[in-house]
Amino acid sequence: MSAKINLKTLSGDEIHHFIKDLGLPKYRAEQLLHWLYQEYVLSIDDITVFSKELRSTLKDCAFISNLKIIKSIKSADGTEKFLFSLEDSQTIESVLIPDKDRLTLCISSQAGCALGCSFCQTGKIGFIRNLKAFEIVDQIIAVNRLLSLQATKDFINKSPSPLRGDNAPLLKAPTVGFGTPSYLKRGKGELISPPLRGGEKGEGGVCGLTNDRLRISSKITNIVLMGMGEPLMNFNEVTGALWRIVSLTGISKRKITLSTAGIVPKIALLAEKAPGVNLAVSLNATTDETRDKIMPVNKKYPLKALLNACRKFPLAPGRRITFEYVLIDRVNDSTEDARRLIWLIKGLRCKINLIPLNPHEGGSLERPQDKKILAFQQILKQNNLTVLLRESKGQDIVAACGQLRGR
């Protein structure tokens, strides 16, 4: 008997071939993809649109894997960090960052990292392994599942009777285990109170009333590949994951940003294999001498080669490259550094994210004083550069930039 297939390892096209090989109609593939990537089901049994017989047929040859959440911790600023266990017991972290008009998930592409940047905790672990495409995407599915469940609970708890309490006969609670489809069943012809019109916004997210369901959704809107690992050193799996994210989860490529330490040959290839995805470059120094010390990858791909690759990177109208610059006291925060940075990126359509160093366990580098940070920013602004001073969220839970260690 052949081994069962993990459905999450299959691309959209492969799901279609799988369904066709079973002798099933094409629309079953679309249903399966929807329930995997939009309803976040934990098992084949949870795909209630399929008959019992069809579910049994699928279970004979396939299964659905799920990332295991070991723990999650929420910051005072609302940022939430998730520690996931992979099938081989390796661990990775993802960070959910709420903002006024978006929910951004920072995801990992590797367990550990080979680059050894001096300001980053992940590099201290060393490289363990690349993540598979489905493991990258599954971080999004797992967090969306939690968001959907929490939004549903919040809606019930904040709604007047008969939506909640012991005497709430009209709504049946979701039954798909810990992570549920984002639906609440409606009762036998009774009107749900309070009535909601399609698309009306509620406390838990966007609510819409259909013929027999009340949909409660709260989901990730933006993705940044800025978690553990160097995405461009896991190129094939990352680009495969990007295609799935865009085509199957409903997140626009314009709302996805990939950050690299500067793997020069892969930057041009990224534009070819994942066109439209935003590029961020972790720059962090204005001379090769300094960058060699804090980012060893610079010895292989120095600043000139990196910036040439950035100049050739195709940008859609209105899009810019983001240069991330971690400010480190007495390392890269001088007036001369600011002036060299202006010269280095001259003519590039870009913006600069200044990130004061986030402290981490065992680190010898320090954050500059606020007056030096502001002075550095002001020099850039005076030269008409778009500069954002990014105070990283989640510092109190060790979830900020450079602090992830997979534990």
PDB file of C-alpha atoms in Angstrom, residues 73-318:
ATOM      1  CA  ILE A  73       2.546  35.132  24.069  1.00  0.00           C
ATOM      2  CA  LYS A  74       1.031  38.577  23.610  1.00  0.00           C
ATOM      3  CA  SER A  75       2.832  41.885  24.089  1.00  0.00           C
ATOM      4  CA  ALA A  76       1.435  44.928  25.842  1.00  0.00           C
ATOM      5  CA  ASP A  77       1.313  46.613  22.407  1.00  0.00           C
ATOM      6  CA  GLY A  78      -0.864  43.823  20.942  1.00  0.00           C
ATOM      7  CA  THR A  79       1.910  42.008  19.084  1.00  0.00           C
ATOM      8  CA  GLU A  80       1.647  38.231  19.450  1.00  0.00           C
ATOM      9  CA  LYS A  81       4.447  35.695  19.030  1.00  0.00           C
ATOM     10  CA  PHE A  82       3.801  32.058  18.104  1.00  0.00           C
ATOM     11  CA  LEU A  83       6.207  29.179  18.643  1.00  0.00           C
ATOM     12  CA  PHE A  84       5.525  26.321  16.224  1.00  0.00           C
ATOM     13  CA  SER A  85       6.753  22.742  16.275  1.00  0.00           C
ATOM     14  CA  LEU A  86       7.441  21.147  12.891  1.00  0.00           C
ATOM     15  CA  GLU A  87       6.924  17.482  12.028  1.00  0.00           C
ATOM     16  CA  ASP A  88      10.565  16.690  12.908  1.00  0.00           C
ATOM     17  CA  SER A  89      10.254  18.610  16.222  1.00  0.00           C
ATOM     18  CA  GLN A  90      12.311  21.579  15.016  1.00  0.00           C
ATOM     19  CA  THR A  91      10.836  24.905  16.100  1.00  0.00           C
ATOM     20  CA  ILE A  92      10.186  28.216  14.369  1.00  0.00           C
ATOM     21  CA  GLU A  93       8.528  31.482  15.327  1.00  0.00           C
ATOM     22  CA  SER A  94       6.038  33.825  13.664  1.00  0.00           C
ATOM     23  CA  VAL A  95       4.910  37.238  14.868  1.00  0.00           C
ATOM     24  CA  LEU A  96       1.467  38.809  14.391  1.00  0.00           C
ATOM     25  CA  ILE A  97       1.623  42.606  14.312  1.00  0.00           C
ATOM     26  CA  PRO A  98      -1.693  44.476  14.502  1.00  0.00           C
ATOM     27  CA  ASP A  99      -2.087  47.999  13.154  1.00  0.00           C
ATOM     28  CA  LYS A 100      -5.006  50.323  12.527  1.00  0.00           C
ATOM     29  CA  ASP A 101      -5.870  49.058   9.066  1.00  0.00           C
ATOM     30  CA  ARG A 102      -3.934  45.810   8.771  1.00  0.00           C
ATOM     31  CA  LEU A 103      -2.872  42.575  10.408  1.00  0.00           C
ATOM     32  CA  THR A 104       0.685  41.701   9.416  1.00  0.00           C
ATOM     33  CA  LEU A 105       2.231  38.293   9.982  1.00  0.00           C
ATOM     34  CA  CYS A 106       6.015  38.021  10.044  1.00  0.00           C
ATOM     35  CA  ILE A 107       6.856  34.480   8.948  1.00  0.00           C
ATOM     36  CA  SER A 108       9.960  32.294   8.941  1.00  0.00           C
ATOM     37  CA  SER A 109      11.570  30.619   5.929  1.00  0.00           C
ATOM     38  CA  GLN A 110      14.208  28.507   7.680  1.00  0.00           C
ATOM     39  CA  ALA A 111      14.802  26.836  11.018  1.00  0.00           C
ATOM     40  CA  GLY A 112      17.865  28.738  12.146  1.00  0.00           C
ATOM     41  CA  CYS A 113      20.040  30.792   9.792  1.00  0.00           C
ATOM     42  CA  ALA A 114      23.497  30.391   8.290  1.00  0.00           C
ATOM     43  CA  LEU A 115      24.355  34.078   7.919  1.00  0.00           C
ATOM     44  CA  GLY A 116      25.410  34.900  11.484  1.00  0.00           C
ATOM     45  CA  CYS A 117      24.580  38.617  11.506  1.00  0.00           C
ATOM     46  CA  SER A 118      25.905  40.035  14.769  1.00  0.00           C
ATOM     47  CA  PHE A 119      22.698  41.901  15.657  1.00  0.00           C
ATOM     48  CA  CYS A 120      20.367  38.923  15.118  1.00  0.00           C
ATOM     49  CA  GLN A 121      19.567  36.134  17.557  1.00  0.00           C
ATOM     50  CA  THR A 122      18.509  33.665  14.862  1.00  0.00           C
ATOM     51  CA  GLY A 123      22.041  33.616  13.473  1.00  0.00           C
ATOM     52  CA  LYS A 124      23.385  32.444  16.821  1.00  0.00           C
ATOM     53  CA  ILE A 125      21.442  29.187  16.417  1.00  0.00           C
ATOM     54  CA  GLY A 126      23.156  28.388  13.141  1.00  0.00           C
ATOM     55  CA  PHE A 127      21.450  26.784  10.174  1.00  0.00           C
ATOM     56  CA  ILE A 128      19.233  23.762  10.918  1.00  0.00           C
ATOM     57  CA  ARG A 129      17.166  23.265   7.776  1.00  0.00           C
ATOM     58  CA  ASN A 130      15.074  24.920   5.097  1.00  0.00           C
ATOM     59  CA  LEU A 131      11.322  24.999   5.525  1.00  0.00           C
ATOM     60  CA  LYS A 132       9.164  23.352   2.897  1.00  0.00           C
ATOM     61  CA  ALA A 133       6.732  25.552   0.977  1.00  0.00           C
ATOM     62  CA  PHE A 134       3.762  24.111   2.850  1.00  0.00           C
ATOM     63  CA  GLU A 135       5.431  24.815   6.222  1.00  0.00           C
ATOM     64  CA  ILE A 136       5.885  28.456   5.237  1.00  0.00           C
ATOM     65  CA  VAL A 137       2.247  28.795   4.160  1.00  0.00           C
ATOM     66  CA  ASP A 138       0.991  26.810   7.145  1.00  0.00           C
ATOM     67  CA  GLN A 139       2.144  29.573   9.491  1.00  0.00           C
ATOM     68  CA  ILE A 140      -0.474  31.790   7.850  1.00  0.00           C
ATOM     69  CA  ILE A 141      -3.161  29.107   7.979  1.00  0.00           C
ATOM     70  CA  ALA A 142      -2.517  28.363  11.657  1.00  0.00           C
ATOM     71  CA  VAL A 143      -2.695  32.007  12.720  1.00  0.00           C
ATOM     72  CA  ASN A 144      -5.742  32.705  10.538  1.00  0.00           C
ATOM     73  CA  ARG A 145      -7.441  29.730  12.180  1.00  0.00           C
ATOM     74  CA  LEU A 146      -6.817  31.232  15.614  1.00  0.00           C
ATOM     75  CA  LEU A 147      -7.998  34.660  14.485  1.00  0.00           C
ATOM     76  CA  SER A 148     -11.193  33.193  13.080  1.00  0.00           C
ATOM     77  CA  LEU A 149     -11.907  31.279  16.264  1.00  0.00           C
ATOM     78  CA  GLN A 150     -11.208  34.295  18.466  1.00  0.00           C
ATOM     79  CA  ALA A 151     -13.326  36.607  16.313  1.00  0.00           C
ATOM     80  CA  THR A 152     -16.226  34.184  16.579  1.00  0.00           C
ATOM     81  CA  LYS A 153     -15.871  33.920  20.355  1.00  0.00           C
ATOM     82  CA  ASP A 154     -15.602  37.691  20.730  1.00  0.00           C
ATOM     83  CA  PHE A 155     -18.713  38.244  18.632  1.00  0.00           C
ATOM     84  CA  ILE A 156     -20.748  35.822  20.723  1.00  0.00           C
ATOM     85  CA  ASN A 157     -19.465  37.239  24.015  1.00  0.00           C
ATOM     86  CA  LYS A 158     -20.170  40.852  23.034  1.00  0.00           C
ATOM     87  CA  SER A 159     -23.585  40.195  21.529  1.00  0.00           C
ATOM     88  CA  PRO A 160     -26.854  40.398  23.454  1.00  0.00           C
ATOM     89  CA  SER A 161     -28.942  37.295  24.145  1.00  0.00           C
ATOM     90  CA  PRO A 162     -29.932  35.052  22.386  1.00  0.00           C
ATOM     91  CA  LEU A 163     -26.423  34.915  20.834  1.00  0.00           C
ATOM     92  CA  ARG A 164     -24.698  34.000  24.079  1.00  0.00           C
ATOM     93  CA  GLY A 165     -25.199  32.482  27.478  1.00  0.00           C
ATOM     94  CA  ASP A 166     -26.845  29.264  28.566  1.00  0.00           C
ATOM     95  CA  ASN A 167     -30.104  30.185  26.833  1.00  0.00           C
ATOM     96  CA  ALA A 168     -28.712  30.651  23.339  1.00  0.00           C
ATOM     97  CA  PRO A 169     -30.538  28.180  21.111  1.00  0.00           C
ATOM     98  CA  LEU A 170     -30.238  30.040  17.833  1.00  0.00           C
ATOM     99  CA  LEU A 171     -26.542  29.518  17.155  1.00  0.00           C
ATOM    100  CA  LYS A 172     -24.630  26.277  17.259  1.00  0.00           C
ATOM    101  CA  ALA A 173     -20.989  26.756  18.224  1.00  0.00           C
ATOM    102  CA  PRO A 174     -18.388  25.727  15.636  1.00  0.00           C
ATOM    103  CA  THR A 175     -17.495  22.055  15.916  1.00  0.00           C
ATOM    104  CA  VAL A 176     -14.276  21.759  13.961  1.00  0.00           C
ATOM    105  CA  GLY A 177     -11.972  21.319  16.924  1.00  0.00           C
ATOM    106  CA  PHE A 178      -9.618  24.036  18.069  1.00  0.00           C
ATOM    107  CA  GLY A 179      -9.420  25.738  14.694  1.00  0.00           C
ATOM    108  CA  THR A 180     -12.816  26.162  13.150  1.00  0.00           C
ATOM    109  CA  PRO A 181     -14.260  27.292   9.880  1.00  0.00           C
ATOM    110  CA  SER A 182     -15.306  30.900  10.347  1.00  0.00           C
ATOM    111  CA  TYR A 183     -19.015  30.117  10.438  1.00  0.00           C
ATOM    112  CA  LEU A 184     -21.809  29.943  12.974  1.00  0.00           C
ATOM    113  CA  LYS A 185     -24.849  27.919  11.926  1.00  0.00           C
ATOM    114  CA  ARG A 186     -28.201  29.662  11.973  1.00  0.00           C
ATOM    115  CA  GLY A 187     -31.167  28.160  13.806  1.00  0.00           C
ATOM    116  CA  LYS A 188     -34.392  26.774  12.396  1.00  0.00           C
ATOM    117  CA  GLY A 189     -35.709  29.739  10.505  1.00  0.00           C
ATOM    118  CA  GLU A 190     -35.363  32.182  13.393  1.00  0.00           C
ATOM    119  CA  LEU A 191     -33.810  35.567  12.724  1.00  0.00           C
ATOM    120  CA  ILE A 192     -30.414  35.975  14.326  1.00  0.00           C
ATOM    121  CA  SER A 193     -30.359  38.879  16.759  1.00  0.00           C
ATOM    122  CA  PRO A 194     -28.905  41.393  16.165  1.00  0.00           C
ATOM    123  CA  PRO A 195     -29.368  41.174  12.372  1.00  0.00           C
ATOM    124  CA  LEU A 196     -26.330  42.039  10.281  1.00  0.00           C
ATOM    125  CA  ARG A 197     -26.329  43.105   6.675  1.00  0.00           C
ATOM    126  CA  GLY A 198     -23.774  41.608   4.314  1.00  0.00           C
ATOM    127  CA  GLY A 199     -20.423  43.314   4.731  1.00  0.00           C
ATOM    128  CA  GLU A 200     -21.392  45.151   7.919  1.00  0.00           C
ATOM    129  CA  LYS A 201     -18.437  45.548  10.271  1.00  0.00           C
ATOM    130  CA  GLY A 202     -18.691  44.034  13.718  1.00  0.00           C
ATOM    131  CA  GLU A 203     -16.415  43.935  16.731  1.00  0.00           C
ATOM    132  CA  GLY A 204     -14.731  40.701  15.730  1.00  0.00           C
ATOM    133  CA  GLY A 205     -14.023  41.537  12.097  1.00  0.00           C
ATOM    134  CA  VAL A 206     -16.122  41.691   8.970  1.00  0.00           C
ATOM    135  CA  CYS A 207     -19.499  40.006   9.302  1.00  0.00           C
ATOM    136  CA  GLY A 208     -21.801  38.901   6.507  1.00  0.00           C
ATOM    137  CA  LEU A 209     -25.187  37.216   6.616  1.00  0.00           C
ATOM    138  CA  THR A 210     -25.787  34.512   4.020  1.00  0.00           C
ATOM    139  CA  ASN A 211     -28.808  32.265   3.576  1.00  0.00           C
ATOM    140  CA  ASP A 212     -27.907  29.938   6.427  1.00  0.00           C
ATOM    141  CA  ARG A 213     -24.714  31.199   8.000  1.00  0.00           C
ATOM    142  CA  LEU A 214     -23.292  34.127   9.860  1.00  0.00           C
ATOM    143  CA  ARG A 215     -19.708  34.623   8.785  1.00  0.00           C
ATOM    144  CA  ILE A 216     -17.253  36.097  11.284  1.00  0.00           C
ATOM    145  CA  SER A 217     -13.838  36.758   9.801  1.00  0.00           C
ATOM    146  CA  SER A 218     -10.666  38.338  11.092  1.00  0.00           C
ATOM    147  CA  LYS A 219      -7.671  37.469   8.988  1.00  0.00           C
ATOM    148  CA  ILE A 220      -4.136  38.391   8.056  1.00  0.00           C
ATOM    149  CA  THR A 221      -3.879  41.145   5.445  1.00  0.00           C
ATOM    150  CA  ASN A 222      -0.101  41.506   5.002  1.00  0.00           C
ATOM    151  CA  ILE A 223       2.866  39.138   5.000  1.00  0.00           C
ATOM    152  CA  VAL A 224       6.521  39.926   5.651  1.00  0.00           C
ATOM    153  CA  LEU A 225       9.201  37.277   5.233  1.00  0.00           C
ATOM    154  CA  MET A 226      11.338  38.747   7.983  1.00  0.00           C
ATOM    155  CA  GLY A 227      11.221  35.939  10.534  1.00  0.00           C
ATOM    156  CA  MET A 228      13.819  33.228  11.053  1.00  0.00           C
ATOM    157  CA  GLY A 229      16.142  32.518   8.140  1.00  0.00           C
ATOM    158  CA  GLU A 230      17.267  34.072   4.860  1.00  0.00           C
ATOM    159  CA  PRO A 231      14.436  33.610   2.337  1.00  0.00           C
ATOM    160  CA  LEU A 232      16.639  33.774  -0.754  1.00  0.00           C
ATOM    161  CA  MET A 233      18.784  30.895   0.539  1.00  0.00           C
ATOM    162  CA  ASN A 234      15.650  28.739   0.414  1.00  0.00           C
ATOM    163  CA  PHE A 235      14.646  30.102  -2.954  1.00  0.00           C
ATOM    164  CA  ASN A 236      12.600  27.318  -4.534  1.00  0.00           C
ATOM    165  CA  GLU A 237      10.495  26.593  -1.460  1.00  0.00           C
ATOM    166  CA  VAL A 238       9.964  30.294  -0.730  1.00  0.00           C
ATOM    167  CA  THR A 239       8.862  31.156  -4.267  1.00  0.00           C
ATOM    168  CA  GLY A 240       6.602  28.105  -4.253  1.00  0.00           C
ATOM    169  CA  ALA A 241       5.097  29.344  -1.012  1.00  0.00           C
ATOM    170  CA  LEU A 242       4.627  32.838  -2.455  1.00  0.00           C
ATOM    171  CA  TRP A 243       2.603  31.444  -5.363  1.00  0.00           C
ATOM    172  CA  ARG A 244       0.367  29.564  -2.945  1.00  0.00           C
ATOM    173  CA  ILE A 245      -0.083  32.574  -0.687  1.00  0.00           C
ATOM    174  CA  VAL A 246      -1.180  34.777  -3.583  1.00  0.00           C
ATOM    175  CA  SER A 247      -3.319  32.239  -5.438  1.00  0.00           C
ATOM    176  CA  LEU A 248      -4.846  30.329  -2.526  1.00  0.00           C
ATOM    177  CA  THR A 249      -4.994  32.494   0.616  1.00  0.00           C
ATOM    178  CA  GLY A 250      -6.260  35.647  -1.100  1.00  0.00           C
ATOM    179  CA  ILE A 251      -3.401  37.893   0.042  1.00  0.00           C
ATOM    180  CA  SER A 252      -2.292  40.252  -2.739  1.00  0.00           C
ATOM    181  CA  LYS A 253       1.338  40.153  -3.871  1.00  0.00           C
ATOM    182  CA  ARG A 254       1.422  43.916  -3.270  1.00  0.00           C
ATOM    183  CA  LYS A 255       0.923  43.154   0.411  1.00  0.00           C
ATOM    184  CA  ILE A 256       3.821  40.715   0.633  1.00  0.00           C
ATOM    185  CA  THR A 257       7.368  41.849   1.414  1.00  0.00           C
ATOM    186  CA  LEU A 258      10.455  39.652   1.278  1.00  0.00           C
ATOM    187  CA  SER A 259      13.507  40.817   3.205  1.00  0.00           C
ATOM    188  CA  THR A 260      16.997  39.676   2.262  1.00  0.00           C
ATOM    189  CA  ALA A 261      20.462  40.215   3.683  1.00  0.00           C
ATOM    190  CA  GLY A 262      21.647  40.523   0.089  1.00  0.00           C
ATOM    191  CA  ILE A 263      21.920  37.214  -1.789  1.00  0.00           C
ATOM    192  CA  VAL A 264      22.712  39.052  -5.011  1.00  0.00           C
ATOM    193  CA  PRO A 265      22.152  36.341  -7.685  1.00  0.00           C
ATOM    194  CA  LYS A 266      18.710  35.561  -6.310  1.00  0.00           C
ATOM    195  CA  ILE A 267      17.439  39.152  -6.276  1.00  0.00           C
ATOM    196  CA  ALA A 268      17.020  39.298 -10.062  1.00  0.00           C
ATOM    197  CA  LEU A 269      15.596  35.777 -10.040  1.00  0.00           C
ATOM    198  CA  LEU A 270      13.014  36.821  -7.445  1.00  0.00           C
ATOM    199  CA  ALA A 271      11.632  39.423  -9.842  1.00  0.00           C
ATOM    200  CA  GLU A 272      11.259  36.682 -12.458  1.00  0.00           C
ATOM    201  CA  LYS A 273       9.767  33.943 -10.278  1.00  0.00           C
ATOM    202  CA  ALA A 274       7.630  36.080  -7.951  1.00  0.00           C
ATOM    203  CA  PRO A 275       6.905  39.316  -9.837  1.00  0.00           C
ATOM    204  CA  GLY A 276       5.190  42.050  -7.885  1.00  0.00           C
ATOM    205  CA  VAL A 277       6.345  40.949  -4.438  1.00  0.00           C
ATOM    206  CA  ASN A 278       7.930  43.829  -2.524  1.00  0.00           C
ATOM    207  CA  LEU A 279      11.674  43.723  -1.859  1.00  0.00           C
ATOM    208  CA  ALA A 280      13.326  44.829   1.378  1.00  0.00           C
ATOM    209  CA  VAL A 281      17.102  44.802   1.786  1.00  0.00           C
ATOM    210  CA  SER A 282      18.809  44.586   5.163  1.00  0.00           C
ATOM    211  CA  LEU A 283      21.603  47.100   4.514  1.00  0.00           C
ATOM    212  CA  ASN A 284      22.834  48.196   7.960  1.00  0.00           C
ATOM    213  CA  ALA A 285      26.180  49.690   6.935  1.00  0.00           C
ATOM    214  CA  THR A 286      27.650  52.155   4.473  1.00  0.00           C
ATOM    215  CA  THR A 287      31.132  50.656   4.060  1.00  0.00           C
ATOM    216  CA  ASP A 288      32.236  47.125   3.237  1.00  0.00           C
ATOM    217  CA  GLU A 289      34.568  47.170   6.228  1.00  0.00           C
ATOM    218  CA  THR A 290      31.703  47.704   8.673  1.00  0.00           C
ATOM    219  CA  ARG A 291      29.253  45.448   6.866  1.00  0.00           C
ATOM    220  CA  ASP A 292      31.808  42.624   6.742  1.00  0.00           C
ATOM    221  CA  LYS A 293      31.972  42.738  10.539  1.00  0.00           C
ATOM    222  CA  ILE A 294      28.256  42.766  11.304  1.00  0.00           C
ATOM    223  CA  MET A 295      27.005  40.854   8.242  1.00  0.00           C
ATOM    224  CA  PRO A 296      29.502  38.208   7.027  1.00  0.00           C
ATOM    225  CA  VAL A 297      27.443  37.686   3.848  1.00  0.00           C
ATOM    226  CA  ASN A 298      28.930  40.998   2.661  1.00  0.00           C
ATOM    227  CA  LYS A 299      32.284  39.293   2.092  1.00  0.00           C
ATOM    228  CA  LYS A 300      30.650  37.302  -0.701  1.00  0.00           C
ATOM    229  CA  TYR A 301      28.209  39.950  -1.927  1.00  0.00           C
ATOM    230  CA  PRO A 302      29.679  43.402  -1.165  1.00  0.00           C
ATOM    231  CA  LEU A 303      27.791  46.670  -1.206  1.00  0.00           C
ATOM    232  CA  LYS A 304      28.536  47.579  -4.820  1.00  0.00           C
ATOM    233  CA  ALA A 305      27.169  44.286  -6.151  1.00  0.00           C
ATOM    234  CA  LEU A 306      24.166  44.455  -3.835  1.00  0.00           C
ATOM    235  CA  LEU A 307      23.209  47.991  -4.807  1.00  0.00           C
ATOM    236  CA  ASN A 308      23.694  47.226  -8.509  1.00  0.00           C
ATOM    237  CA  ALA A 309      21.224  44.358  -8.124  1.00  0.00           C
ATOM    238  CA  CYS A 310      18.796  46.728  -6.421  1.00  0.00           C
ATOM    239  CA  ARG A 311      19.083  49.241  -9.261  1.00  0.00           C
ATOM    240  CA  LYS A 312      18.185  46.522 -11.764  1.00  0.00           C
ATOM    241  CA  PHE A 313      15.257  45.183  -9.749  1.00  0.00           C
ATOM    242  CA  PRO A 314      12.039  45.962 -11.687  1.00  0.00           C
ATOM    243  CA  LEU A 315       9.524  48.049  -9.777  1.00  0.00           C
ATOM    244  CA  ALA A 316       5.874  48.536 -10.634  1.00  0.00           C
ATOM    245  CA  PRO A 317       4.581  52.127 -10.738  1.00  0.00           C
ATOM    246  CA  GLY A 318       4.357  53.533  -7.241  1.00  0.00           C
TER     247      GLY A 318
END
